[in-house]
JSON list of C-alpha atoms in Angstrom, two decimals:
[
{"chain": "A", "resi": 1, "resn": "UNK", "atom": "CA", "xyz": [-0.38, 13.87, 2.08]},
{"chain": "A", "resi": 2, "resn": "UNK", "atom": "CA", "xyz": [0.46, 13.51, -1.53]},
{"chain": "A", "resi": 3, "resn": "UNK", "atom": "CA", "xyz": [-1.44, 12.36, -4.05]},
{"chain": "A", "resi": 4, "resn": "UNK", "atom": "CA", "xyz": [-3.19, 9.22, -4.20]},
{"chain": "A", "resi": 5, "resn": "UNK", "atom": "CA", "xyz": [-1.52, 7.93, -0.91]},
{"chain": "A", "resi": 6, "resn": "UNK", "atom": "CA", "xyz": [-4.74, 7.20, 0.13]},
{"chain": "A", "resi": 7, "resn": "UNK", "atom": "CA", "xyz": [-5.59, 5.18, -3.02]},
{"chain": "A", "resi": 8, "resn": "UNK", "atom": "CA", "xyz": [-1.92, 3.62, -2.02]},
{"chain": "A", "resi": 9, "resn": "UNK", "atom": "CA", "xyz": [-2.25, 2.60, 1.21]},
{"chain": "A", "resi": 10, "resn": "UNK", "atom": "CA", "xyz": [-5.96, 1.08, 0.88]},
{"chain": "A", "resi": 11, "resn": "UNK", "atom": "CA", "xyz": [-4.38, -1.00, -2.03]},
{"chain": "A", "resi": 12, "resn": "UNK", "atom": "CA", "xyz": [-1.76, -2.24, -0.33]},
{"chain": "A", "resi": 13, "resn": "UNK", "atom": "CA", "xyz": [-4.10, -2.86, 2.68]},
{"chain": "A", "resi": 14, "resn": "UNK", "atom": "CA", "xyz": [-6.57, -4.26, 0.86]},
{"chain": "A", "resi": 15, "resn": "UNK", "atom": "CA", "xyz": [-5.65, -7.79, 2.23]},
{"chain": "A", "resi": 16, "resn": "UNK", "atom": "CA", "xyz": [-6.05, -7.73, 5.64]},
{"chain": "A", "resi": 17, "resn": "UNK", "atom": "CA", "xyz": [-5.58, -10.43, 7.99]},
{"chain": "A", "resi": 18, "resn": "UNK", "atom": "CA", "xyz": [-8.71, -11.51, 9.93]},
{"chain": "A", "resi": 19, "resn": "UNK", "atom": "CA", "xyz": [-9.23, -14.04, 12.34]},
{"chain": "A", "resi": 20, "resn": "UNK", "atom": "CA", "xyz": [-6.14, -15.63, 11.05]},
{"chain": "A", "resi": 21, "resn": "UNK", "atom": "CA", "xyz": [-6.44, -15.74, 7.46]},
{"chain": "A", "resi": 22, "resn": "UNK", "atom": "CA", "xyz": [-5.49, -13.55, 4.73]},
{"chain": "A", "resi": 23, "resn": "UNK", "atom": "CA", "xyz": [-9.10, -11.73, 3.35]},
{"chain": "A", "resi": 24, "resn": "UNK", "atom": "CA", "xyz": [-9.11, -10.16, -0.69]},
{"chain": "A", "resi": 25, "resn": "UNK", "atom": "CA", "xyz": [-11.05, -6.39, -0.17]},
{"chain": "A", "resi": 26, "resn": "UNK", "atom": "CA", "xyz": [-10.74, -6.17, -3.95]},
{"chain": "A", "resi": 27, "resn": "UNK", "atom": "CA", "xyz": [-13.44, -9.55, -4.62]},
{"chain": "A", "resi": 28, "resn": "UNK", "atom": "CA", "xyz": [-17.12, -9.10, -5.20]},
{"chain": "A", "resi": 29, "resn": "UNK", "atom": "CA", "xyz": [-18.85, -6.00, -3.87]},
{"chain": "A", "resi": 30, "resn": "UNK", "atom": "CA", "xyz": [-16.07, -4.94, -2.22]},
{"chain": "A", "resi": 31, "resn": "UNK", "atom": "CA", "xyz": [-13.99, -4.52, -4.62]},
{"chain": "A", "resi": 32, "resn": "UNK", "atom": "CA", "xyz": [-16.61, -2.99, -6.72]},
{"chain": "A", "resi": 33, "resn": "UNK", "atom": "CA", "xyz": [-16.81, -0.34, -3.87]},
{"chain": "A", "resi": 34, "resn": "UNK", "atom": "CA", "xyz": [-13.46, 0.14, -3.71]},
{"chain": "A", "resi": 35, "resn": "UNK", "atom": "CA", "xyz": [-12.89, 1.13, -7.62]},
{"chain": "A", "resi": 36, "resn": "UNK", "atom": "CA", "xyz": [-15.78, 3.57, -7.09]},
{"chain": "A", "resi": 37, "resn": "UNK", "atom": "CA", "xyz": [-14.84, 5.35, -4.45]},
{"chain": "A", "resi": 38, "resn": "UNK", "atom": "CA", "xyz": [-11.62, 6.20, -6.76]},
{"chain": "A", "resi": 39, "resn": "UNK", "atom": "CA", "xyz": [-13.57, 6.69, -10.10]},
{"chain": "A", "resi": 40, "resn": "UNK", "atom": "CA", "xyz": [-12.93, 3.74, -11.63]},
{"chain": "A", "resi": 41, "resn": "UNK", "atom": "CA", "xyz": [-15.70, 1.04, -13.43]},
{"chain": "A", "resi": 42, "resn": "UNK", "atom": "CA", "xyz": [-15.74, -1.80, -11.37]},
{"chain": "A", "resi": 43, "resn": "UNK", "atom": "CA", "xyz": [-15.11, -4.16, -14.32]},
{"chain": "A", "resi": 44, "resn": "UNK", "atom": "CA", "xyz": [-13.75, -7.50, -13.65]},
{"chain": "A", "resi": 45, "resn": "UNK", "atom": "CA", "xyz": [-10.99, -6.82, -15.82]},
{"chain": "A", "resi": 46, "resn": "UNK", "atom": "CA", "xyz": [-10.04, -3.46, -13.56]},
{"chain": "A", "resi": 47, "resn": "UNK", "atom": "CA", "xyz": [-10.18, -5.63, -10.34]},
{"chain": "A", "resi": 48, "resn": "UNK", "atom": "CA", "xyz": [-8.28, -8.70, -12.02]},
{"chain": "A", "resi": 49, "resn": "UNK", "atom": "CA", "xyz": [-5.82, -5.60, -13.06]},
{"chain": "A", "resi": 50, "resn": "UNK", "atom": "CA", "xyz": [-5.45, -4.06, -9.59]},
{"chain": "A", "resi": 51, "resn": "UNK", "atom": "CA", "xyz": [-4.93, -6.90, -7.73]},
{"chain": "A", "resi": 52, "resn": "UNK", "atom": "CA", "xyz": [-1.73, -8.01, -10.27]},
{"chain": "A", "resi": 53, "resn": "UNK", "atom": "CA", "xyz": [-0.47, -4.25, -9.51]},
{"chain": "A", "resi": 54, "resn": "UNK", "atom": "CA", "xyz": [-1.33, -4.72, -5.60]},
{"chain": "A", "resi": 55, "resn": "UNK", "atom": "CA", "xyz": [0.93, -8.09, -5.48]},
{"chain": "A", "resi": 56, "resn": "UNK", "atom": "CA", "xyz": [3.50, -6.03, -7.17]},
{"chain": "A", "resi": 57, "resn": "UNK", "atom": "CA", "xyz": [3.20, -2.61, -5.22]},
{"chain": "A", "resi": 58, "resn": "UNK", "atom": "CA", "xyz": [3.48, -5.07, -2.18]},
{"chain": "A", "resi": 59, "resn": "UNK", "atom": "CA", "xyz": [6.07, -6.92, -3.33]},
{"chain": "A", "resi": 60, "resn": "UNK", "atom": "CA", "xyz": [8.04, -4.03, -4.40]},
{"chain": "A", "resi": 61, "resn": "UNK", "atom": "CA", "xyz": [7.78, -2.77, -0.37]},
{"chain": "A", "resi": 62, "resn": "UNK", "atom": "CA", "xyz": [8.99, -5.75, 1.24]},
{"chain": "A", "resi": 63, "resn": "UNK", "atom": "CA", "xyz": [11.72, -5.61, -0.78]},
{"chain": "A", "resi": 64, "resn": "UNK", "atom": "CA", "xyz": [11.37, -8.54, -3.48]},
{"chain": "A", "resi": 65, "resn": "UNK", "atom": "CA", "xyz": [14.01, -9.68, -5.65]},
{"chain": "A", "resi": 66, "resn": "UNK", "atom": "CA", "xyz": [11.95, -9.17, -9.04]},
{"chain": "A", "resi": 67, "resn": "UNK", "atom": "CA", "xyz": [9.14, -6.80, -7.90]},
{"chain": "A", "resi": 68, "resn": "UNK", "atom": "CA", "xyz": [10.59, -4.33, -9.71]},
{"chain": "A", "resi": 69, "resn": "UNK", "atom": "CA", "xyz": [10.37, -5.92, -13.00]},
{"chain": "A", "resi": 70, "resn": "UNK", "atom": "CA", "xyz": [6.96, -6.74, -12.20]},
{"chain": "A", "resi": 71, "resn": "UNK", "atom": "CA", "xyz": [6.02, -4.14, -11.60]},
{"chain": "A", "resi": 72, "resn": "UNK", "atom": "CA", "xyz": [7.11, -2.35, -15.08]},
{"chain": "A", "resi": 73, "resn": "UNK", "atom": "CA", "xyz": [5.24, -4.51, -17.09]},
{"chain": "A", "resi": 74, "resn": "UNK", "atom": "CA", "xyz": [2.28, -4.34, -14.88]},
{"chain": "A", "resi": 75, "resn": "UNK", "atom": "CA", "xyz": [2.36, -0.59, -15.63]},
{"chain": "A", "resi": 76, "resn": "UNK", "atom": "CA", "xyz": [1.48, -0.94, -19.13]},
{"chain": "A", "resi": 77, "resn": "UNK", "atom": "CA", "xyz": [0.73, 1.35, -21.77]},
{"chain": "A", "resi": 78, "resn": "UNK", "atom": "CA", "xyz": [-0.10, 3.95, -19.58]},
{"chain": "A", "resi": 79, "resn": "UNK", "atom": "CA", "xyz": [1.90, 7.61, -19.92]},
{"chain": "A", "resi": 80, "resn": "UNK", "atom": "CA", "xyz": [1.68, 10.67, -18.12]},
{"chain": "A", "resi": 81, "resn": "UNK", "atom": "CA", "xyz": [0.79, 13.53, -20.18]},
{"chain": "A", "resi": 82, "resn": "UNK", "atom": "CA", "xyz": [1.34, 17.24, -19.32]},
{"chain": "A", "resi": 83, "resn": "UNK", "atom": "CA", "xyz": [-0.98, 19.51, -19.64]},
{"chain": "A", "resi": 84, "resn": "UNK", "atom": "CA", "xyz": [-0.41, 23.93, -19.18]},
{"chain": "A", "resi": 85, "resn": "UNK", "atom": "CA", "xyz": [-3.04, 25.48, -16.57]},
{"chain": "A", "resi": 86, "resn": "UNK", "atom": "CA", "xyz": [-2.99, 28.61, -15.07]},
{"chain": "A", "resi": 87, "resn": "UNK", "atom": "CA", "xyz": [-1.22, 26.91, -11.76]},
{"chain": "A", "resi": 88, "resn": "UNK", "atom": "CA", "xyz": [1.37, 25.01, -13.78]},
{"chain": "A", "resi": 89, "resn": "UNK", "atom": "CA", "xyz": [1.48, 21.73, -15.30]},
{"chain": "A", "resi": 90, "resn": "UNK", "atom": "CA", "xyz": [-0.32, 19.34, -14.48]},
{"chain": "A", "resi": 91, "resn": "UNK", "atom": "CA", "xyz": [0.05, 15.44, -15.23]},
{"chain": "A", "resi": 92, "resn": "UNK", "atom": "CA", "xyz": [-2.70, 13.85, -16.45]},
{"chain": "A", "resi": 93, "resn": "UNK", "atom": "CA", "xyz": [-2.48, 9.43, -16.82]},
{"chain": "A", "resi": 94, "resn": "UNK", "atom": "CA", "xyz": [-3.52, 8.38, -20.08]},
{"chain": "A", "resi": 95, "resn": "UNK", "atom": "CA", "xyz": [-4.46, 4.48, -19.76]},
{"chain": "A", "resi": 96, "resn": "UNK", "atom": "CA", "xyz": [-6.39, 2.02, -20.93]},
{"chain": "A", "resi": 97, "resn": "UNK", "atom": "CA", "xyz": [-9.70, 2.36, -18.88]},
{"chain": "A", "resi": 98, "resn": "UNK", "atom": "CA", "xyz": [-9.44, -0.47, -16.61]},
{"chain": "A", "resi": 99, "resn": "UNK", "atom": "CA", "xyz": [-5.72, -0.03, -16.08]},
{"chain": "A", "resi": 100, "resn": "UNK", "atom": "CA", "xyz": [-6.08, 4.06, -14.71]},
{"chain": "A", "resi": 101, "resn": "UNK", "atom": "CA", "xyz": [-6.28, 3.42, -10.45]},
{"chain": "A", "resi": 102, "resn": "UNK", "atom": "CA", "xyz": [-3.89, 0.45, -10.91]},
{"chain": "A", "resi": 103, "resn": "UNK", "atom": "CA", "xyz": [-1.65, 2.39, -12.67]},
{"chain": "A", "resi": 104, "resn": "UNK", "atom": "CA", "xyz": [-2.41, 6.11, -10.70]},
{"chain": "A", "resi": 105, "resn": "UNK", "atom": "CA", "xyz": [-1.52, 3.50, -7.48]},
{"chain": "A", "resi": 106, "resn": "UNK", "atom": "CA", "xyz": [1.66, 2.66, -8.40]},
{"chain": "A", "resi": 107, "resn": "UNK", "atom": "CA", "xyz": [2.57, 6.76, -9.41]},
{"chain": "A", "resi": 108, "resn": "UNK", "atom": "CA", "xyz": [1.36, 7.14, -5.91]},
{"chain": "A", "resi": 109, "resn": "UNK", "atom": "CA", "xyz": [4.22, 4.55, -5.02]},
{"chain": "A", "resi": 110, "resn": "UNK", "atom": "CA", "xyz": [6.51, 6.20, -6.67]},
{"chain": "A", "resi": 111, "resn": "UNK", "atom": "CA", "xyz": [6.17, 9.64, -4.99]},
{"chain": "A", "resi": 112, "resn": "UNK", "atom": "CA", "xyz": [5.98, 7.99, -1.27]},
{"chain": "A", "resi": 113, "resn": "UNK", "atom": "CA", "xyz": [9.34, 6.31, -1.94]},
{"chain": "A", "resi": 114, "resn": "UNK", "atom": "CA", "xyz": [11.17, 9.36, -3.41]},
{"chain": "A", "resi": 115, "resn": "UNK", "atom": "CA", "xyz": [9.71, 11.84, -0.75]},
{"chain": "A", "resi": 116, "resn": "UNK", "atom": "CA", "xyz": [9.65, 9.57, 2.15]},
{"chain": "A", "resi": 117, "resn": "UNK", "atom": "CA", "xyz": [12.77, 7.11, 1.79]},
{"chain": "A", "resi": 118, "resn": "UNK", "atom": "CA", "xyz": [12.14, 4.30, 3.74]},
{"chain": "A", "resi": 119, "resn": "UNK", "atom": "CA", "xyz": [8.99, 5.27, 5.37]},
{"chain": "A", "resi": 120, "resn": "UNK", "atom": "CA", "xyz": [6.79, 2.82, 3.23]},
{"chain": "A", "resi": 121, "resn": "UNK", "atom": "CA", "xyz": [7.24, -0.25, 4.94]},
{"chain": "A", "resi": 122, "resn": "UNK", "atom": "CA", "xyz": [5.18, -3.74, 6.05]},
{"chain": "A", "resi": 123, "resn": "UNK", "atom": "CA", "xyz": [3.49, -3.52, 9.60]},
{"chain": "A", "resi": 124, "resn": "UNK", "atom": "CA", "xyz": [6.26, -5.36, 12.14]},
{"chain": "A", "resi": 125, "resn": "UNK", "atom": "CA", "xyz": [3.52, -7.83, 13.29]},
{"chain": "A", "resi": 126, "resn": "UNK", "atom": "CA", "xyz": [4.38, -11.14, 11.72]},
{"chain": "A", "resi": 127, "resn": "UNK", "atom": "CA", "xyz": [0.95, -11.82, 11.99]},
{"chain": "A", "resi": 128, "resn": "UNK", "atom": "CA", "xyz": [-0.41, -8.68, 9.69]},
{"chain": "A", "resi": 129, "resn": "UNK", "atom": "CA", "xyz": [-0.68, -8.13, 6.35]},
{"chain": "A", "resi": 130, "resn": "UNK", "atom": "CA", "xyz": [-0.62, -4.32, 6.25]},
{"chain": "A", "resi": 131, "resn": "UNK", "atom": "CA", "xyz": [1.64, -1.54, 5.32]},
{"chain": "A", "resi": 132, "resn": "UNK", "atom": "CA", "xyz": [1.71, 2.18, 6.80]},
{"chain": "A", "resi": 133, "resn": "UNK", "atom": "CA", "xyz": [3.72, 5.28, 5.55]},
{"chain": "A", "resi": 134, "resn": "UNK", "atom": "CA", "xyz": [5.91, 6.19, 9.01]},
{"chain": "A", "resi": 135, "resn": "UNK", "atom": "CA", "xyz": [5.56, 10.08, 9.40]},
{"chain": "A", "resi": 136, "resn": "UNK", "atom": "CA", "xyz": [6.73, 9.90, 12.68]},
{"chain": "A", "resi": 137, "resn": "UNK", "atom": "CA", "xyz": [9.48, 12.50, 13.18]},
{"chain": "A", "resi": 138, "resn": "UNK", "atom": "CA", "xyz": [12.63, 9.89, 14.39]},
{"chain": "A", "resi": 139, "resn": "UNK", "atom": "CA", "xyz": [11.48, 7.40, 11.44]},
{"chain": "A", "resi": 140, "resn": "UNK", "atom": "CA", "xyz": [10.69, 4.77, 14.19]},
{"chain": "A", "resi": 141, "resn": "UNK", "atom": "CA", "xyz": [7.34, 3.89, 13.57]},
{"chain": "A", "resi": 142, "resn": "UNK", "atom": "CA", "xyz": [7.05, -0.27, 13.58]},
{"chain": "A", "resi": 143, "resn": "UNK", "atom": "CA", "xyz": [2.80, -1.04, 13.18]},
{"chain": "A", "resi": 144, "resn": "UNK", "atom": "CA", "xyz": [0.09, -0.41, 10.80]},
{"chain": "A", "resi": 145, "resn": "UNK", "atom": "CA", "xyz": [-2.04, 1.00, 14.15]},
{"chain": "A", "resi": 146, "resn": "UNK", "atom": "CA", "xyz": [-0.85, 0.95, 17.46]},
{"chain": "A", "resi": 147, "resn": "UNK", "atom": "CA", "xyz": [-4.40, 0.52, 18.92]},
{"chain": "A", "resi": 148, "resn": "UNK", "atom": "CA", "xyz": [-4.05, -2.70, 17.28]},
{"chain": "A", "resi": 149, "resn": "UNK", "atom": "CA", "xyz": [-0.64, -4.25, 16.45]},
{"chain": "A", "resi": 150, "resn": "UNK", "atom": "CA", "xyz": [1.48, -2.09, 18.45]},
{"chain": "A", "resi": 151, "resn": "UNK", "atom": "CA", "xyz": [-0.49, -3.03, 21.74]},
{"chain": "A", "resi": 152, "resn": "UNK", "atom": "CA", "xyz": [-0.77, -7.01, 20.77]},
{"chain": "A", "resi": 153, "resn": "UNK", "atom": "CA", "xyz": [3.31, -6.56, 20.25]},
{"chain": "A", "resi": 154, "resn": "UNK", "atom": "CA", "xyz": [3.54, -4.95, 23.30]},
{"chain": "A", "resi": 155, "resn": "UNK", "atom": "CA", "xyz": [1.49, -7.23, 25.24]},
{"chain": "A", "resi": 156, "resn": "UNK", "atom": "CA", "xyz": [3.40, -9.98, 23.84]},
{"chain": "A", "resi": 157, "resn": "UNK", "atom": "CA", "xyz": [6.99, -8.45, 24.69]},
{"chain": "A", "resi": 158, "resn": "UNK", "atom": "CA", "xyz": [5.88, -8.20, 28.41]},
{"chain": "A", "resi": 159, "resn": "UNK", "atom": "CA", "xyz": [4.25, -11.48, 28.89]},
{"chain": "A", "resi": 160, "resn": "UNK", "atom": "CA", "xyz": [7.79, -12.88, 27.49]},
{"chain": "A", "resi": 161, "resn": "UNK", "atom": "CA", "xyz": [9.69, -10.99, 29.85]},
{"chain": "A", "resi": 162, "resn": "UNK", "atom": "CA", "xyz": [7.32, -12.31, 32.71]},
{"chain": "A", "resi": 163, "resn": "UNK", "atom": "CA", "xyz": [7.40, -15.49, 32.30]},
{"chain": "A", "resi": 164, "resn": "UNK", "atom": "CA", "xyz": [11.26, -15.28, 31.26]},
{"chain": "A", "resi": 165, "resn": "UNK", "atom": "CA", "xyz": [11.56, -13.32, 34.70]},
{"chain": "A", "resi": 166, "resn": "UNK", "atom": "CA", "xyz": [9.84, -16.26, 36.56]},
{"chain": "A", "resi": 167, "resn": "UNK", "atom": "CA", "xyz": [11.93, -19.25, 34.95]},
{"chain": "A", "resi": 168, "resn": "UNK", "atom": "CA", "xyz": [14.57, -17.32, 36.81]},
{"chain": "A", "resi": 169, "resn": "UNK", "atom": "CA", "xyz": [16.31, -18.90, 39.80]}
]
């Protein structure tokens, strides 16, 4: 796992699809959580931040025509700084305050696209609003969880091909 994947994937996640609508993880207490548990303030201005970087991390994965652009000036002021330890360098983000997991999100980005080409992709359910990293060795991997997509696709294919199999002569 690299760094901040986690932090990745539960941003770009963070607008699941339940009972039919699109939900926002990142309002109220929720989101409050969510900044916590990766050390940021919970300030309405972080969340209001984080969600603009979330549309554009998502955007950027399905492949939108000006994500890209987006997402650079959603990045900021923020810089990477090295600093010399006894293991090596190490990169440390200097941003403004409410800007830091927004901006340590879309570094995160960054290194899943370069070391996994094409394995950051939208869940193949129509219906779902998730992404997964594939890790799968052949690259193949189509659903955010195949407890949950993967069998409702499934199911799906095979009811089409029975009742395509009974409309036969």
């Amino acid at each position: 796992m690299l760094e901040d994947e986690d932090l990745l994937l539960a941003l770009l996640n963070s607008t699941p699809v339940v009972m039919g609508s699109p939900t926002d993880e990142l309002a109220g207490a929720s989101g409050v959580e969510f900044v916590a548990r990766y050390g940021g303030t919970g300030s309405p201005a972080e969340l209001e931040h984080l969600r603009w970087m979330r549309e554009c991390l998502q955007d950027a994965v399905r492949g939108s025509n000006d994500a890209l652009s987006r997402l650079s000036t959603a990045l900021g002021d923020g810089v990477l700084v090295p600093r010399v330890t006894p293991q090596g360098l190490h990169w440390e983000v200097r941003a403004p305050e409410d800007e830091r997991i927004a901006f340590r999100a879309a570094l995160a980005w960054s290194r899943v696209v370069q070391e996994f080409p094409g394995r950051l992709r939208p869940c193949a359910n129509n219906e779902c609003n998730l992404f997964l990293i594939d890790r799968s060795r052949p690259g193949t991997a189509k659903w955010c969880s195949m407890a949950v997509c993967g069998n409702r696709m499934k199911a799906r294919t095979h009811a089409g091909r029975q009742r395509a199999a009974a409309d036969r002569p």
